Amino acid sequence: MFGNMAQSRGKFWWAIAIVFVIGVCQYFGLWAKAKKSGEAAQPGLYSINHFIDGDTISVNMNGTAQSIRLIGVDTPETHKPNTPVQCFGEDAAAFTKATIGDSRVRLVADPESDDRDVYGRLVRYVYLQNGLNLDELLIQNGYGFAYLYFPFTKASQFAADQQAAQAQHTGLWRVCHPYQESDGRWQTETAAPT
């Protein structure tokens, strides 16, 4: 009699353990799905509609394509009307495209910056899913200049990033011949024909 009772208790605890393990697996499976769908629907996280150039992208915002101008960085031109393609412009555009890839990006406004620029583009910091700021990465890696003509909270950091890239001859500082216009804005020369 006691043997049957001990066997019954053993089976009971095994059954409880199995139900518990199945429940935990289902919970974490559902939690992972909920987390993934929550990331997709999270405000401020957007998929890329298309790439425009090094400092401008287009995102899918609630079913509409919206142009985003990155805050505080100016990359050499590739598509500006009446302006030839500039040295390192194509490289900057390729860097932005490769760095984002097919990932979603987080758009963050700056309290000191305008919401939109003169062309109607949203002005935002673009953060990658790993938390890095694309605007700053462009400057640090020598793909663009710190664009300090409008106020934004990261201006001193971006200026320091540019000085470091320039001192280390990184990117366009190594390949191009950057010069400052009379208003202080940095430019590169026209790209060499390929």
JSON list of C-alpha atoms in Angstrom, two decimals:
[
{"chain": "A", "resi": 1, "resn": "MET", "atom": "CA", "xyz": [0.00, 0.00, 0.00]},
{"chain": "A", "resi": 2, "resn": "PHE", "atom": "CA", "xyz": [2.79, 2.43, 0.92]},
{"chain": "A", "resi": 3, "resn": "GLY", "atom": "CA", "xyz": [4.68, 1.48, -2.26]},
{"chain": "A", "resi": 4, "resn": "ASN", "atom": "CA", "xyz": [1.69, 2.41, -4.43]},
{"chain": "A", "resi": 5, "resn": "MET", "atom": "CA", "xyz": [1.26, 5.68, -2.55]},
{"chain": "A", "resi": 6, "resn": "ALA", "atom": "CA", "xyz": [4.96, 6.59, -2.99]},
{"chain": "A", "resi": 7, "resn": "GLN", "atom": "CA", "xyz": [4.71, 5.73, -6.69]},
{"chain": "A", "resi": 8, "resn": "SER", "atom": "CA", "xyz": [1.59, 7.90, -7.01]},
{"chain": "A", "resi": 9, "resn": "ARG", "atom": "CA", "xyz": [3.32, 10.83, -5.28]},
{"chain": "A", "resi": 10, "resn": "GLY", "atom": "CA", "xyz": [6.37, 10.41, -7.53]},
{"chain": "A", "resi": 11, "resn": "LYS", "atom": "CA", "xyz": [4.15, 10.44, -10.64]},
{"chain": "A", "resi": 12, "resn": "PHE", "atom": "CA", "xyz": [2.26, 13.43, -9.27]},
{"chain": "A", "resi": 13, "resn": "TRP", "atom": "CA", "xyz": [5.47, 15.46, -8.77]},
{"chain": "A", "resi": 14, "resn": "TRP", "atom": "CA", "xyz": [6.78, 14.42, -12.17]},
{"chain": "A", "resi": 15, "resn": "ALA", "atom": "CA", "xyz": [3.52, 15.56, -13.73]},
{"chain": "A", "resi": 16, "resn": "ILE", "atom": "CA", "xyz": [3.75, 18.90, -11.85]},
{"chain": "A", "resi": 17, "resn": "ALA", "atom": "CA", "xyz": [7.37, 19.33, -12.99]},
{"chain": "A", "resi": 18, "resn": "ILE", "atom": "CA", "xyz": [6.45, 18.63, -16.63]},
{"chain": "A", "resi": 19, "resn": "VAL", "atom": "CA", "xyz": [3.51, 21.05, -16.52]},
{"chain": "A", "resi": 20, "resn": "PHE", "atom": "CA", "xyz": [5.77, 23.67, -14.93]},
{"chain": "A", "resi": 21, "resn": "VAL", "atom": "CA", "xyz": [8.47, 23.25, -17.60]},
{"chain": "A", "resi": 22, "resn": "ILE", "atom": "CA", "xyz": [5.91, 23.42, -20.40]},
{"chain": "A", "resi": 23, "resn": "GLY", "atom": "CA", "xyz": [4.37, 26.52, -18.82]},
{"chain": "A", "resi": 24, "resn": "VAL", "atom": "CA", "xyz": [7.74, 28.25, -18.50]},
{"chain": "A", "resi": 25, "resn": "CYS", "atom": "CA", "xyz": [8.61, 27.44, -22.12]},
{"chain": "A", "resi": 26, "resn": "GLN", "atom": "CA", "xyz": [5.28, 28.75, -23.34]},
{"chain": "A", "resi": 27, "resn": "TYR", "atom": "CA", "xyz": [5.59, 31.89, -21.21]},
{"chain": "A", "resi": 28, "resn": "PHE", "atom": "CA", "xyz": [9.05, 32.75, -22.52]},
{"chain": "A", "resi": 29, "resn": "GLY", "atom": "CA", "xyz": [8.03, 31.94, -26.09]},
{"chain": "A", "resi": 30, "resn": "LEU", "atom": "CA", "xyz": [5.05, 34.24, -25.82]},
{"chain": "A", "resi": 31, "resn": "TRP", "atom": "CA", "xyz": [7.14, 36.86, -24.01]},
{"chain": "A", "resi": 32, "resn": "ALA", "atom": "CA", "xyz": [9.70, 36.85, -26.84]},
{"chain": "A", "resi": 33, "resn": "LYS", "atom": "CA", "xyz": [6.93, 37.25, -29.43]},
{"chain": "A", "resi": 34, "resn": "ALA", "atom": "CA", "xyz": [5.34, 40.06, -27.42]},
{"chain": "A", "resi": 35, "resn": "LYS", "atom": "CA", "xyz": [8.71, 41.76, -27.03]},
{"chain": "A", "resi": 36, "resn": "LYS", "atom": "CA", "xyz": [9.39, 41.54, -30.77]},
{"chain": "A", "resi": 37, "resn": "SER", "atom": "CA", "xyz": [5.95, 42.86, -31.73]},
{"chain": "A", "resi": 38, "resn": "GLY", "atom": "CA", "xyz": [6.32, 45.57, -29.08]},
{"chain": "A", "resi": 39, "resn": "GLU", "atom": "CA", "xyz": [9.60, 46.69, -30.65]},
{"chain": "A", "resi": 40, "resn": "ALA", "atom": "CA", "xyz": [7.99, 46.84, -34.06]},
{"chain": "A", "resi": 41, "resn": "ALA", "atom": "CA", "xyz": [5.13, 48.99, -32.81]},
{"chain": "A", "resi": 42, "resn": "GLN", "atom": "CA", "xyz": [7.16, 51.09, -30.40]},
{"chain": "A", "resi": 43, "resn": "PRO", "atom": "CA", "xyz": [6.85, 54.83, -31.09]},
{"chain": "A", "resi": 44, "resn": "GLY", "atom": "CA", "xyz": [10.01, 56.38, -32.45]},
{"chain": "A", "resi": 45, "resn": "LEU", "atom": "CA", "xyz": [11.27, 53.14, -34.07]},
{"chain": "A", "resi": 46, "resn": "TYR", "atom": "CA", "xyz": [10.90, 53.23, -37.86]},
{"chain": "A", "resi": 47, "resn": "SER", "atom": "CA", "xyz": [11.80, 51.19, -40.91]},
{"chain": "A", "resi": 48, "resn": "ILE", "atom": "CA", "xyz": [13.72, 52.77, -43.77]},
{"chain": "A", "resi": 49, "resn": "ASN", "atom": "CA", "xyz": [11.70, 53.73, -46.82]},
{"chain": "A", "resi": 50, "resn": "HIS", "atom": "CA", "xyz": [14.83, 54.66, -48.81]},
{"chain": "A", "resi": 51, "resn": "PHE", "atom": "CA", "xyz": [18.26, 56.24, -48.42]},
{"chain": "A", "resi": 52, "resn": "ILE", "atom": "CA", "xyz": [18.74, 59.74, -49.82]},
{"chain": "A", "resi": 53, "resn": "ASP", "atom": "CA", "xyz": [22.36, 60.59, -48.99]},
{"chain": "A", "resi": 54, "resn": "GLY", "atom": "CA", "xyz": [24.77, 60.49, -46.07]},
{"chain": "A", "resi": 55, "resn": "ASP", "atom": "CA", "xyz": [22.83, 62.87, -43.81]},
{"chain": "A", "resi": 56, "resn": "THR", "atom": "CA", "xyz": [19.26, 62.34, -45.04]},
{"chain": "A", "resi": 57, "resn": "ILE", "atom": "CA", "xyz": [17.07, 59.25, -44.99]},
{"chain": "A", "resi": 58, "resn": "SER", "atom": "CA", "xyz": [13.41, 58.53, -45.60]},
{"chain": "A", "resi": 59, "resn": "VAL", "atom": "CA", "xyz": [11.46, 56.43, -43.11]},
{"chain": "A", "resi": 60, "resn": "ASN", "atom": "CA", "xyz": [8.05, 54.83, -43.16]},
{"chain": "A", "resi": 61, "resn": "MET", "atom": "CA", "xyz": [6.11, 56.87, -40.61]},
{"chain": "A", "resi": 62, "resn": "ASN", "atom": "CA", "xyz": [2.57, 55.59, -40.13]},
{"chain": "A", "resi": 63, "resn": "GLY", "atom": "CA", "xyz": [2.37, 54.46, -43.75]},
{"chain": "A", "resi": 64, "resn": "THR", "atom": "CA", "xyz": [3.84, 57.68, -45.16]},
{"chain": "A", "resi": 65, "resn": "ALA", "atom": "CA", "xyz": [7.38, 58.33, -46.41]},
{"chain": "A", "resi": 66, "resn": "GLN", "atom": "CA", "xyz": [8.97, 61.05, -44.26]},
{"chain": "A", "resi": 67, "resn": "SER", "atom": "CA", "xyz": [12.37, 62.62, -44.98]},
{"chain": "A", "resi": 68, "resn": "ILE", "atom": "CA", "xyz": [14.66, 62.86, -41.96]},
{"chain": "A", "resi": 69, "resn": "ARG", "atom": "CA", "xyz": [17.62, 65.28, -41.84]},
{"chain": "A", "resi": 70, "resn": "LEU", "atom": "CA", "xyz": [20.19, 64.14, -39.29]},
{"chain": "A", "resi": 71, "resn": "ILE", "atom": "CA", "xyz": [20.93, 66.73, -36.59]},
{"chain": "A", "resi": 72, "resn": "GLY", "atom": "CA", "xyz": [24.38, 68.28, -36.36]},
{"chain": "A", "resi": 73, "resn": "VAL", "atom": "CA", "xyz": [26.14, 66.58, -39.27]},
{"chain": "A", "resi": 74, "resn": "ASP", "atom": "CA", "xyz": [26.69, 67.66, -42.86]},
{"chain": "A", "resi": 75, "resn": "THR", "atom": "CA", "xyz": [27.99, 65.10, -45.34]},
{"chain": "A", "resi": 76, "resn": "PRO", "atom": "CA", "xyz": [29.40, 65.96, -48.78]},
{"chain": "A", "resi": 77, "resn": "GLU", "atom": "CA", "xyz": [26.68, 66.42, -51.38]},
{"chain": "A", "resi": 78, "resn": "THR", "atom": "CA", "xyz": [25.48, 63.72, -53.78]},
{"chain": "A", "resi": 79, "resn": "HIS", "atom": "CA", "xyz": [22.00, 64.94, -54.84]},
{"chain": "A", "resi": 80, "resn": "LYS", "atom": "CA", "xyz": [21.80, 68.68, -54.21]},
{"chain": "A", "resi": 81, "resn": "PRO", "atom": "CA", "xyz": [20.44, 70.55, -57.28]},
{"chain": "A", "resi": 82, "resn": "ASN", "atom": "CA", "xyz": [23.05, 72.64, -59.13]},
{"chain": "A", "resi": 83, "resn": "THR", "atom": "CA", "xyz": [25.82, 71.11, -56.98]},
{"chain": "A", "resi": 84, "resn": "PRO", "atom": "CA", "xyz": [28.25, 68.52, -58.33]},
{"chain": "A", "resi": 85, "resn": "VAL", "atom": "CA", "xyz": [28.88, 65.34, -56.37]},
{"chain": "A", "resi": 86, "resn": "GLN", "atom": "CA", "xyz": [31.52, 66.19, -53.77]},
{"chain": "A", "resi": 87, "resn": "CYS", "atom": "CA", "xyz": [34.52, 64.22, -52.61]},
{"chain": "A", "resi": 88, "resn": "PHE", "atom": "CA", "xyz": [33.46, 61.47, -50.18]},
{"chain": "A", "resi": 89, "resn": "GLY", "atom": "CA", "xyz": [29.74, 62.12, -50.80]},
{"chain": "A", "resi": 90, "resn": "GLU", "atom": "CA", "xyz": [29.14, 58.66, -52.24]},
{"chain": "A", "resi": 91, "resn": "ASP", "atom": "CA", "xyz": [31.22, 57.13, -49.44]},
{"chain": "A", "resi": 92, "resn": "ALA", "atom": "CA", "xyz": [29.13, 58.91, -46.79]},
{"chain": "A", "resi": 93, "resn": "ALA", "atom": "CA", "xyz": [25.89, 57.76, -48.43]},
{"chain": "A", "resi": 94, "resn": "ALA", "atom": "CA", "xyz": [27.23, 54.18, -48.60]},
{"chain": "A", "resi": 95, "resn": "PHE", "atom": "CA", "xyz": [28.29, 54.32, -44.93]},
{"chain": "A", "resi": 96, "resn": "THR", "atom": "CA", "xyz": [24.82, 55.43, -43.84]},
{"chain": "A", "resi": 97, "resn": "LYS", "atom": "CA", "xyz": [23.15, 52.72, -45.91]},
{"chain": "A", "resi": 98, "resn": "ALA", "atom": "CA", "xyz": [25.52, 49.97, -44.74]},
{"chain": "A", "resi": 99, "resn": "THR", "atom": "CA", "xyz": [25.38, 51.04, -41.09]},
{"chain": "A", "resi": 100, "resn": "ILE", "atom": "CA", "xyz": [21.58, 51.03, -40.95]},
{"chain": "A", "resi": 101, "resn": "GLY", "atom": "CA", "xyz": [21.10, 48.12, -43.35]},
{"chain": "A", "resi": 102, "resn": "ASP", "atom": "CA", "xyz": [17.56, 46.78, -43.10]},
{"chain": "A", "resi": 103, "resn": "SER", "atom": "CA", "xyz": [17.28, 47.57, -39.38]},
{"chain": "A", "resi": 104, "resn": "ARG", "atom": "CA", "xyz": [14.80, 49.96, -37.86]},
{"chain": "A", "resi": 105, "resn": "VAL", "atom": "CA", "xyz": [16.00, 53.25, -36.42]},
{"chain": "A", "resi": 106, "resn": "ARG", "atom": "CA", "xyz": [14.98, 55.36, -33.44]},
{"chain": "A", "resi": 107, "resn": "LEU", "atom": "CA", "xyz": [14.35, 59.03, -34.17]},
{"chain": "A", "resi": 108, "resn": "VAL", "atom": "CA", "xyz": [14.94, 61.49, -31.36]},
{"chain": "A", "resi": 109, "resn": "ALA", "atom": "CA", "xyz": [14.25, 65.22, -31.44]},
{"chain": "A", "resi": 110, "resn": "ASP", "atom": "CA", "xyz": [16.60, 67.69, -29.77]},
{"chain": "A", "resi": 111, "resn": "PRO", "atom": "CA", "xyz": [14.97, 70.26, -27.45]},
{"chain": "A", "resi": 112, "resn": "GLU", "atom": "CA", "xyz": [17.27, 73.01, -28.79]},
{"chain": "A", "resi": 113, "resn": "SER", "atom": "CA", "xyz": [16.78, 72.18, -32.47]},
{"chain": "A", "resi": 114, "resn": "ASP", "atom": "CA", "xyz": [13.96, 73.08, -34.84]},
{"chain": "A", "resi": 115, "resn": "ASP", "atom": "CA", "xyz": [11.44, 70.33, -35.53]},
{"chain": "A", "resi": 116, "resn": "ARG", "atom": "CA", "xyz": [11.75, 70.80, -39.32]},
{"chain": "A", "resi": 117, "resn": "ASP", "atom": "CA", "xyz": [14.30, 72.40, -41.61]},
{"chain": "A", "resi": 118, "resn": "VAL", "atom": "CA", "xyz": [13.64, 74.88, -44.45]},
{"chain": "A", "resi": 119, "resn": "TYR", "atom": "CA", "xyz": [12.91, 71.96, -46.82]},
{"chain": "A", "resi": 120, "resn": "GLY", "atom": "CA", "xyz": [10.20, 70.52, -44.53]},
{"chain": "A", "resi": 121, "resn": "ARG", "atom": "CA", "xyz": [12.29, 67.54, -43.43]},
{"chain": "A", "resi": 122, "resn": "LEU", "atom": "CA", "xyz": [12.04, 66.35, -39.83]},
{"chain": "A", "resi": 123, "resn": "VAL", "atom": "CA", "xyz": [15.28, 67.13, -37.99]},
{"chain": "A", "resi": 124, "resn": "ARG", "atom": "CA", "xyz": [16.25, 64.20, -35.74]},
{"chain": "A", "resi": 125, "resn": "TYR", "atom": "CA", "xyz": [19.07, 62.24, -34.19]},
{"chain": "A", "resi": 126, "resn": "VAL", "atom": "CA", "xyz": [19.07, 58.76, -35.73]},
{"chain": "A", "resi": 127, "resn": "TYR", "atom": "CA", "xyz": [19.89, 55.98, -33.27]},
{"chain": "A", "resi": 128, "resn": "LEU", "atom": "CA", "xyz": [20.72, 52.47, -34.38]},
{"chain": "A", "resi": 129, "resn": "GLN", "atom": "CA", "xyz": [19.23, 49.46, -32.62]},
{"chain": "A", "resi": 130, "resn": "ASN", "atom": "CA", "xyz": [22.52, 48.98, -30.73]},
{"chain": "A", "resi": 131, "resn": "GLY", "atom": "CA", "xyz": [22.04, 52.46, -29.23]},
{"chain": "A", "resi": 132, "resn": "LEU", "atom": "CA", "xyz": [24.75, 54.23, -31.25]},
{"chain": "A", "resi": 133, "resn": "ASN", "atom": "CA", "xyz": [24.03, 57.68, -32.68]},
{"chain": "A", "resi": 134, "resn": "LEU", "atom": "CA", "xyz": [24.44, 57.62, -36.49]},
{"chain": "A", "resi": 135, "resn": "ASP", "atom": "CA", "xyz": [24.84, 61.42, -36.64]},
{"chain": "A", "resi": 136, "resn": "GLU", "atom": "CA", "xyz": [27.91, 61.20, -34.40]},
{"chain": "A", "resi": 137, "resn": "LEU", "atom": "CA", "xyz": [29.29, 58.07, -36.10]},
{"chain": "A", "resi": 138, "resn": "LEU", "atom": "CA", "xyz": [29.40, 59.93, -39.42]},
{"chain": "A", "resi": 139, "resn": "ILE", "atom": "CA", "xyz": [31.58, 62.65, -37.87]},
{"chain": "A", "resi": 140, "resn": "GLN", "atom": "CA", "xyz": [33.77, 60.29, -35.85]},
{"chain": "A", "resi": 141, "resn": "ASN", "atom": "CA", "xyz": [34.52, 58.17, -38.91]},
{"chain": "A", "resi": 142, "resn": "GLY", "atom": "CA", "xyz": [35.25, 61.14, -41.18]},
{"chain": "A", "resi": 143, "resn": "TYR", "atom": "CA", "xyz": [32.16, 60.86, -43.39]},
{"chain": "A", "resi": 144, "resn": "GLY", "atom": "CA", "xyz": [30.84, 64.31, -42.51]},
{"chain": "A", "resi": 145, "resn": "PHE", "atom": "CA", "xyz": [31.41, 67.58, -40.74]},
{"chain": "A", "resi": 146, "resn": "ALA", "atom": "CA", "xyz": [29.93, 68.86, -37.49]},
{"chain": "A", "resi": 147, "resn": "TYR", "atom": "CA", "xyz": [27.13, 71.17, -38.62]},
{"chain": "A", "resi": 148, "resn": "LEU", "atom": "CA", "xyz": [27.19, 73.85, -35.95]},
{"chain": "A", "resi": 149, "resn": "TYR", "atom": "CA", "xyz": [25.05, 76.58, -37.56]},
{"chain": "A", "resi": 150, "resn": "PHE", "atom": "CA", "xyz": [21.92, 75.77, -35.59]},
{"chain": "A", "resi": 151, "resn": "PRO", "atom": "CA", "xyz": [21.65, 75.08, -31.86]},
{"chain": "A", "resi": 152, "resn": "PHE", "atom": "CA", "xyz": [21.54, 71.49, -30.61]},
{"chain": "A", "resi": 153, "resn": "THR", "atom": "CA", "xyz": [22.57, 69.93, -27.31]},
{"chain": "A", "resi": 154, "resn": "LYS", "atom": "CA", "xyz": [25.37, 67.72, -28.70]},
{"chain": "A", "resi": 155, "resn": "ALA", "atom": "CA", "xyz": [27.16, 70.57, -30.53]},
{"chain": "A", "resi": 156, "resn": "SER", "atom": "CA", "xyz": [30.29, 70.61, -28.35]},
{"chain": "A", "resi": 157, "resn": "GLN", "atom": "CA", "xyz": [30.61, 66.80, -28.53]},
{"chain": "A", "resi": 158, "resn": "PHE", "atom": "CA", "xyz": [30.20, 66.80, -32.32]},
{"chain": "A", "resi": 159, "resn": "ALA", "atom": "CA", "xyz": [32.80, 69.60, -32.64]},
{"chain": "A", "resi": 160, "resn": "ALA", "atom": "CA", "xyz": [35.23, 67.52, -30.53]},
{"chain": "A", "resi": 161, "resn": "ASP", "atom": "CA", "xyz": [34.49, 64.44, -32.70]},
{"chain": "A", "resi": 162, "resn": "GLN", "atom": "CA", "xyz": [35.35, 66.46, -35.81]},
{"chain": "A", "resi": 163, "resn": "GLN", "atom": "CA", "xyz": [38.61, 67.71, -34.31]},
{"chain": "A", "resi": 164, "resn": "ALA", "atom": "CA", "xyz": [39.59, 64.13, -33.44]},
{"chain": "A", "resi": 165, "resn": "ALA", "atom": "CA", "xyz": [38.74, 62.82, -36.92]},
{"chain": "A", "resi": 166, "resn": "GLN", "atom": "CA", "xyz": [40.65, 65.70, -38.51]},
{"chain": "A", "resi": 167, "resn": "ALA", "atom": "CA", "xyz": [43.71, 65.16, -36.26]},
{"chain": "A", "resi": 168, "resn": "GLN", "atom": "CA", "xyz": [43.71, 61.43, -37.08]},
{"chain": "A", "resi": 169, "resn": "HIS", "atom": "CA", "xyz": [43.20, 62.04, -40.84]},
{"chain": "A", "resi": 170, "resn": "THR", "atom": "CA", "xyz": [40.12, 59.84, -40.79]},
{"chain": "A", "resi": 171, "resn": "GLY", "atom": "CA", "xyz": [37.89, 59.40, -43.85]},
{"chain": "A", "resi": 172, "resn": "LEU", "atom": "CA", "xyz": [37.44, 62.58, -45.87]},
{"chain": "A", "resi": 173, "resn": "TRP", "atom": "CA", "xyz": [40.20, 64.25, -43.85]},
{"chain": "A", "resi": 174, "resn": "ARG", "atom": "CA", "xyz": [42.62, 61.77, -45.43]},
{"chain": "A", "resi": 175, "resn": "VAL", "atom": "CA", "xyz": [41.17, 61.48, -48.94]},
{"chain": "A", "resi": 176, "resn": "CYS", "atom": "CA", "xyz": [39.74, 64.92, -49.74]},
{"chain": "A", "resi": 177, "resn": "HIS", "atom": "CA", "xyz": [40.91, 68.49, -49.35]},
{"chain": "A", "resi": 178, "resn": "PRO", "atom": "CA", "xyz": [38.31, 69.97, -46.97]},
{"chain": "A", "resi": 179, "resn": "TYR", "atom": "CA", "xyz": [38.09, 73.74, -46.88]},
{"chain": "A", "resi": 180, "resn": "GLN", "atom": "CA", "xyz": [35.99, 76.29, -45.03]},
{"chain": "A", "resi": 181, "resn": "GLU", "atom": "CA", "xyz": [33.77, 78.74, -46.84]},
{"chain": "A", "resi": 182, "resn": "SER", "atom": "CA", "xyz": [33.62, 82.39, -45.76]},
{"chain": "A", "resi": 183, "resn": "ASP", "atom": "CA", "xyz": [30.72, 81.56, -43.40]},
{"chain": "A", "resi": 184, "resn": "GLY", "atom": "CA", "xyz": [32.84, 78.86, -41.71]},
{"chain": "A", "resi": 185, "resn": "ARG", "atom": "CA", "xyz": [30.98, 75.90, -43.23]},
{"chain": "A", "resi": 186, "resn": "TRP", "atom": "CA", "xyz": [33.22, 72.98, -44.19]},
{"chain": "A", "resi": 187, "resn": "GLN", "atom": "CA", "xyz": [33.06, 71.57, -47.73]},
{"chain": "A", "resi": 188, "resn": "THR", "atom": "CA", "xyz": [34.94, 69.10, -49.89]},
{"chain": "A", "resi": 189, "resn": "GLU", "atom": "CA", "xyz": [35.93, 69.61, -53.49]},
{"chain": "A", "resi": 190, "resn": "THR", "atom": "CA", "xyz": [34.10, 68.09, -56.42]},
{"chain": "A", "resi": 191, "resn": "ALA", "atom": "CA", "xyz": [34.57, 64.35, -56.63]},
{"chain": "A", "resi": 192, "resn": "ALA", "atom": "CA", "xyz": [37.08, 63.16, -59.19]},
{"chain": "A", "resi": 193, "resn": "PRO", "atom": "CA", "xyz": [35.40, 61.60, -62.24]},
{"chain": "A", "resi": 194, "resn": "THR", "atom": "CA", "xyz": [35.36, 57.82, -62.13]}
]
